[in-house]
Amino acid sequence: MTVRLLFGAVVLVIFFAAPHFLAEFQLFQVCLIAATALVVLGIVVVTGIAGQISLAQAAFVGLGGYGPAILAARYGVPVWAGIMITAVVVGAVGYALGQLTLRVSGHYLALATMAFTAIVQLAFIHSDAVTGGAVGMQMPTLEISGKTFASGGTLYYVVLPVVGVLFLAVHNLIHSPVGRAFAAIRQSETAAAAMGIDVLAHKSAAFAASGFLGAIGGGLLGLLSTYLDPSQFGITQAVYYLAVAVVGGMQSPLGAIVGSAVFVLVPEFLQAFQTYLGLVFALLLLVFIVLRPNGLVSLASDLLRIVGGKQQRGAA
Amino acid sequence: MTSALLTIQNLTVRFGGLVALDDVSLDIAPRSIQAVIGPNGAGKSTLINVATGIYGATSGRVDYDGARIDGRAPHAISRLGIARTFQNTELFGEMSALENVMIGADRHMCGSYLSSAMHGPAYWRTEQAIRAEARRLLELVGLGNDTDVEAAALPFGKQRRLEIARALATRPRLLLLDEPAAGLRSAEIDELNSILLDLRANLGLTILVIDHVMALVMAISDHITVLNFGRKIAEGSPQEVRSSPEVIKAYLGEKAAHASHS
Amino acid sequence: MLAQVLVSSITAGAVYALIALGFVLIHKGTGVVHFGYGDQVTFGAYLVLIGQAFIGLRFDVAVAGALVASVLLGAIIYLAFMWPLRNASLLARIIASLALGTVLREFLRSYMGPNAWPFPFLLSSTSVPVGGVLIVPANLAIVGVAIAVLVALYLIFDRTIYGKAILAACENSTGASLVGVHVSTVFLLIWILASVLATVAGILVAPLLTLSPDMGLIGIKGFTAAVLGGFNSLPGAVAGGIALGILEALAGTYVSSALKDMISYAILIAVILVRPQGLFGELTLKKV
Ligand SMILES: Nc1ncnc2c1ncn2[C@@H]1O[C@H](COP(=O)(O)OP(=O)(O)O)[C@@H](O)[C@H]1O
Ligand SMILES: [Mg+2]
């Protein structure tokens, strides 16, 4: 317990100290990492922990951005409320998608979620009147009780707390009976059901969580980029989020953060090689899935085990 | 026998053209240890799979504790108090032995999603209780020293016992064991027998054991049913079954059956 | 009108059939659904383009070169990735095949640019009226080549020992060793054959669509065709391809052109939901 309090205190200190040491642009990047990590956290839950491959995350992100933008443009709903409403709705969509797993798994699930993303993207592109069609639409600025949050420096105080709280909640869930049930389903559905676990309900819940997290992440990414471009919410992007999860480590929330940091920061270091960026990411994904399917996090924990001589279990 | 805990009536199961079970009926009395034996492919696993909701019945029915259960979802049947092990072990391989058993216990103690997400004091209390329960069950099956070992890394005999501990964690009244003795050495089989006898004596469990050889189950079964090619060919006490010519024929072929007659 | 739609749709259908055939071959034979297959189709077309426009080869030489290169590509994919991953989880294999496709696509984007390239037709692309229906010689050629490939495949499967081994592997993987051929050799052959098939399909579709790194999305059409055909049957894949071509053309003509894009995704989801075993497949139950 005291360890947790200490950890919390350190995190708070870093949170409030960072803006004094980082430039505006760096704060923006921190926000970008955090929002991406939230999107990828959805994949960690549904694919990494519960074992259900999903290529729907890009669609969830797109819906999470378009939802509040459309609600604001048409009905004047404040953006923060729009993001929350949309996330709940997208969570429900995720739940419905999860019901697909009653009938399909493995390859077919990958195909079905892929088709879902493709259809959602086509809907964005073809609903010109509502979404601006292929051109896309503006994401409104976040305003909360008269204060506007438009820059990296101000969004920092919104994005990080939101992402932090959600990460904490997911971390807790994973280390609870719910998370154990997810992991059980991944390892043997038959045995999980024989243990009294309602497999379909849990899979649907995992999809709902990934939808909710993806939508909030999508809303935050929209606030950061200020523009919604439908080409950003297709199958390619779904694979991109999967790649972030694989490279970071799909089986833990930490992996989502590590992966996002890599994928956001690498372009900074490779600025001279912009044209090869996509290739670099694709190669990263390929190399990791073949050689290190559990990502950088597993690399780190293996190193720790070698250095420490013994693996630490259950340390929270 | 209206007092049976599990009643299987005229059960037939087909896979395409193959008849895995053909009009099989079976009663399992409360607090008994019963066995189903038969050569490979006789339909023994299919029997358990129908009773636990993994396969559907083509015709016939299965009743448990007065209610029809065939065709219900596996998790629903588990919640009624039927637990099982698997012939080729279906453990959660990446989890520790302790976590495997905790999964079985979770349903009886877990709180809401909210308390799981918040990790409040109530959560920690139940988590401790689940852990303690899992540890106790592991000790019961003799795995007290293996709690932190990854399930996939356990030797085969221990994996089988872990499956039993995990099944017990769901707090069943009826335990269905699919070839628990396969691949065990004879000392291990004796150990297993005494665990099963203890379970009946201490927890009042009803147990159905499947085996393809006669040796193990003879020692502890009250009643034995013999299947061959999906049909019931004999049943009765171990003594009766052992001397049944049908059974000898099924196991040793025609010649042996004639030999035992003459 | 209807006759016109049907005639035009055969072209697309024939190409979908080829792609679906590649999927099914790989899936049935090696147990992998190759999510990067569409990108291999694109890559094959680019190989011809590179040979012709950058190395200055004649079109037919460039095609021959591309086919040889795709043999190599298939071998590399199997030996470097699928063989090491043969015991990995299904999830890892799915992601690896997605990654392979992404690598090919991003390679093209990096080195060939993101924009579309013109690609030569095999025959004239101006239509000629035949009995009241407009027929495009280039499209006829596509159908012709597709049929020739199907016949060649049939002969390979029917007449050669390796072809029989591949079919045996598609039935079950121990079957191949019964025929007397090493399973890993058969797997290698399947990957090579599928890779060549992808290149042929790429050369055929490239003139119809615009050749850009994103042409690989056509892969989804191949998936849909394969799923429609049961994902497990080679003749089913061909039937599924033709059926999808026709359905797409009908939806595009009689409903709306936006629907033409969506229809194959919708069919994909619908078939998966209603008959996950496909139109011609059978459902199996996991044995425990
Ligand atoms: N899921 C299944 N699909 C098709 N056939 C099956 C399935 N499960 C069992 N069978 C067949 O049913 C018969 C009985 O199998 P099983 O119950 O496993 O026998 P046992 O457990 O007595 O060895 C066998 O011929 C087996 O091949
Ligand atoms: Mg069996």
PDB file of N, CA and C and ligand atoms in Angstrom, chain B residues 38-46 49 86-88 178-179 210 212, chain C residues 287-288, ligand 2:
ATOM      1  N   GLY B  38     -14.018 -48.307 -21.765  1.00  0.00           N
ATOM      2  CA  GLY B  38     -14.221 -48.748 -23.145  1.00  0.00           C
ATOM      3  C   GLY B  38     -12.975 -48.436 -23.938  1.00  0.00           C
ATOM      4  N   PRO B  39     -12.792 -49.137 -25.047  1.00  0.00           N
ATOM      5  CA  PRO B  39     -11.601 -48.908 -25.874  1.00  0.00           C
ATOM      6  C   PRO B  39     -11.608 -47.502 -26.474  1.00  0.00           C
ATOM      7  N   ASN B  40     -10.501 -47.107 -27.057  1.00  0.00           N
ATOM      8  CA  ASN B  40     -10.420 -45.800 -27.709  1.00  0.00           C
ATOM      9  C   ASN B  40     -11.492 -45.649 -28.769  1.00  0.00           C
ATOM     10  N   GLY B  41     -12.135 -44.469 -28.788  1.00  0.00           N
ATOM     11  CA  GLY B  41     -13.157 -44.221 -29.801  1.00  0.00           C
ATOM     12  C   GLY B  41     -14.516 -44.793 -29.428  1.00  0.00           C
ATOM     13  N   ALA B  42     -14.647 -45.286 -28.198  1.00  0.00           N
ATOM     14  CA  ALA B  42     -15.914 -45.900 -27.795  1.00  0.00           C
ATOM     15  C   ALA B  42     -17.009 -44.860 -27.568  1.00  0.00           C
ATOM     16  N   GLY B  43     -16.615 -43.605 -27.359  1.00  0.00           N
ATOM     17  CA  GLY B  43     -17.610 -42.558 -27.145  1.00  0.00           C
ATOM     18  C   GLY B  43     -17.623 -42.038 -25.722  1.00  0.00           C
ATOM     19  N   LYS B  44     -16.599 -42.368 -24.947  1.00  0.00           N
ATOM     20  CA  LYS B  44     -16.575 -41.958 -23.528  1.00  0.00           C
ATOM     21  C   LYS B  44     -16.465 -40.446 -23.384  1.00  0.00           C
ATOM     22  N   SER B  45     -15.504 -39.863 -24.106  1.00  0.00           N
ATOM     23  CA  SER B  45     -15.341 -38.404 -23.997  1.00  0.00           C
ATOM     24  C   SER B  45     -16.580 -37.689 -24.511  1.00  0.00           C
ATOM     25  N   THR B  46     -17.170 -38.250 -25.550  1.00  0.00           N
ATOM     26  CA  THR B  46     -18.384 -37.636 -26.097  1.00  0.00           C
ATOM     27  C   THR B  46     -19.475 -37.558 -25.034  1.00  0.00           C
ATOM     28  N   ASN B  49     -18.676 -34.731 -22.876  1.00  0.00           N
ATOM     29  CA  ASN B  49     -18.831 -33.477 -23.612  1.00  0.00           C
ATOM     30  C   ASN B  49     -20.289 -33.074 -23.764  1.00  0.00           C
ATOM     31  N   PHE B  86     -10.149 -32.595 -18.618  1.00  0.00           N
ATOM     32  CA  PHE B  86     -10.092 -32.914 -20.042  1.00  0.00           C
ATOM     33  C   PHE B  86      -9.072 -34.006 -20.313  1.00  0.00           C
ATOM     34  N   GLN B  87      -9.402 -34.830 -21.288  1.00  0.00           N
ATOM     35  CA  GLN B  87      -8.520 -35.949 -21.612  1.00  0.00           C
ATOM     36  C   GLN B  87      -7.110 -35.466 -21.953  1.00  0.00           C
ATOM     37  N   ASN B  88      -7.018 -34.435 -22.796  1.00  0.00           N
ATOM     38  CA  ASN B  88      -5.697 -33.944 -23.183  1.00  0.00           C
ATOM     39  C   ASN B  88      -5.352 -32.647 -22.465  1.00  0.00           C
ATOM     40  N   ASP B 178     -12.035 -37.112 -17.245  1.00  0.00           N
ATOM     41  CA  ASP B 178     -11.795 -37.817 -18.510  1.00  0.00           C
ATOM     42  C   ASP B 178     -10.386 -38.409 -18.525  1.00  0.00           C
ATOM     43  N   GLU B 179     -10.307 -39.687 -18.315  1.00  0.00           N
ATOM     44  CA  GLU B 179      -9.045 -40.428 -18.285  1.00  0.00           C
ATOM     45  C   GLU B 179      -7.987 -39.775 -17.393  1.00  0.00           C
ATOM     46  N   ILE B 210     -13.546 -41.721 -16.212  1.00  0.00           N
ATOM     47  CA  ILE B 210     -13.433 -42.418 -17.486  1.00  0.00           C
ATOM     48  C   ILE B 210     -12.050 -43.034 -17.589  1.00  0.00           C
ATOM     49  N   HIS B 212      -9.699 -45.997 -20.206  1.00  0.00           N
ATOM     50  CA  HIS B 212      -9.811 -46.963 -21.288  1.00  0.00           C
ATOM     51  C   HIS B 212      -9.276 -48.334 -20.867  1.00  0.00           C
TER      52      HIS B 212
ATOM     53  N   LYS C 287     -12.500 -31.055 -31.210  1.00  0.00           N
ATOM     54  CA  LYS C 287     -12.558 -32.274 -30.406  1.00  0.00           C
ATOM     55  C   LYS C 287     -11.778 -32.049 -29.118  1.00  0.00           C
ATOM     56  N   VAL C 288     -12.387 -32.382 -27.973  1.00  0.00           N
ATOM     57  CA  VAL C 288     -11.614 -32.267 -26.731  1.00  0.00           C
ATOM     58  C   VAL C 288     -11.622 -33.598 -26.004  1.00  0.00           C
TER      59      VAL C 288
HETATM   60 MG    MG D   2     -11.670 -39.900 -24.904  1.00  0.00          MG
END
